[in-house]
PDB file of C-alpha atoms and ligand atoms in Angstrom:
ATOM      1  CA  UNK A 950      -0.023  -0.014  -0.026  1.00  0.00           C
ATOM      2  CA  UNK A 951       1.384   3.292  -1.256  1.00  0.00           C
ATOM      3  CA  UNK A 952      -0.449   6.024   0.598  1.00  0.00           C
ATOM      4  CA  UNK A 953       0.381   9.679  -0.613  1.00  0.00           C
ATOM      5  CA  UNK A 954      -0.321  12.783   1.388  1.00  0.00           C
ATOM      6  CA  UNK A 955      -0.214  10.923   4.712  1.00  0.00           C
ATOM      7  CA  UNK A 956       1.568  12.612   7.626  1.00  0.00           C
ATOM      8  CA  UNK A 957       5.110  12.118   7.890  1.00  0.00           C
ATOM      9  CA  UNK A 958       6.219   9.218  10.253  1.00  0.00           C
ATOM     10  CA  UNK A 959       7.730  11.059  13.036  1.00  0.00           C
ATOM     11  CA  UNK A 960      10.010   9.110  15.322  1.00  0.00           C
ATOM     12  CA  UNK A 961       9.921  10.721  18.549  1.00  0.00           C
ATOM     13  CA  UNK A 962      12.069   8.097  20.238  1.00  0.00           C
ATOM     14  CA  UNK A 963      14.915   8.653  17.841  1.00  0.00           C
ATOM     15  CA  UNK A 964      14.835  12.728  18.351  1.00  0.00           C
ATOM     16  CA  UNK A 965      16.729  13.613  21.174  1.00  0.00           C
ATOM     17  CA  UNK A 966      15.314  16.238  23.509  1.00  0.00           C
ATOM     18  CA  UNK A 967      17.886  17.883  25.622  1.00  0.00           C
ATOM     19  CA  UNK A 968      17.457  20.588  27.818  1.00  0.00           C
ATOM     20  CA  UNK A 969      19.271  23.930  27.244  1.00  0.00           C
ATOM     21  CA  UNK A 970      19.783  27.128  28.868  1.00  0.00           C
ATOM     22  CA  UNK A 971      19.935  30.450  27.231  1.00  0.00           C
ATOM     23  CA  UNK A 972      23.116  32.548  28.079  1.00  0.00           C
ATOM     24  CA  UNK A 973      21.106  35.735  27.294  1.00  0.00           C
ATOM     25  CA  UNK A 974      18.030  35.665  29.399  1.00  0.00           C
ATOM     26  CA  UNK A 975      18.779  32.557  31.453  1.00  0.00           C
ATOM     27  CA  UNK A 976      15.530  30.444  30.407  1.00  0.00           C
ATOM     28  CA  UNK A 977      15.814  26.817  30.504  1.00  0.00           C
ATOM     29  CA  UNK A 978      13.894  24.953  27.539  1.00  0.00           C
ATOM     30  CA  UNK A 979      13.797  21.724  25.937  1.00  0.00           C
ATOM     31  CA  UNK A 980      15.301  21.822  22.495  1.00  0.00           C
ATOM     32  CA  UNK A 981      15.395  19.403  19.585  1.00  0.00           C
ATOM     33  CA  UNK A 982      18.330  19.439  16.961  1.00  0.00           C
ATOM     34  CA  UNK A 983      21.720  20.680  16.771  1.00  0.00           C
ATOM     35  CA  UNK A 984      21.056  24.364  16.918  1.00  0.00           C
ATOM     36  CA  UNK A 985      18.007  25.204  19.093  1.00  0.00           C
ATOM     37  CA  UNK A 986      17.234  28.681  19.805  1.00  0.00           C
ATOM     38  CA  UNK A 987      15.599  30.224  22.838  1.00  0.00           C
ATOM     39  CA  UNK A 988      11.709  30.544  22.735  1.00  0.00           C
ATOM     40  CA  UNK A 989      11.691  33.499  24.993  1.00  0.00           C
ATOM     41  CA  UNK A 990      14.293  35.866  23.339  1.00  0.00           C
ATOM     42  CA  UNK A 991      15.125  33.733  20.183  1.00  0.00           C
ATOM     43  CA  UNK A 992      18.878  34.061  20.872  1.00  0.00           C
ATOM     44  CA  UNK A 993      21.112  31.230  19.699  1.00  0.00           C
ATOM     45  CA  UNK A 994      23.334  31.496  22.465  1.00  0.00           C
ATOM     46  CA  UNK A 995      22.489  28.413  24.241  1.00  0.00           C
ATOM     47  CA  UNK A 996      24.203  25.927  26.056  1.00  0.00           C
ATOM     48  CA  UNK A 997      23.196  22.328  26.885  1.00  0.00           C
ATOM     49  CA  UNK A 998      22.290  21.361  30.541  1.00  0.00           C
ATOM     50  CA  UNK A 999      23.135  18.063  31.823  1.00  0.00           C
TER      51      UNK A 999
HETATM   52 ZN1   ZN B1435      16.680  33.608  25.881  1.00  0.00          ZN
END
């Protein structure tokens, strides 16, 4: 069966969700991907939290 137009098959178990902290406003958030940006101030100066 080849269905076209279906939703993409997201694999959430494969996506690494990590906690980041914004260096500009200090907000802590969960980001996915290599270069997440702060949801508060849109800064890209974030560092991963462990
Ligand atoms: Zn920020």
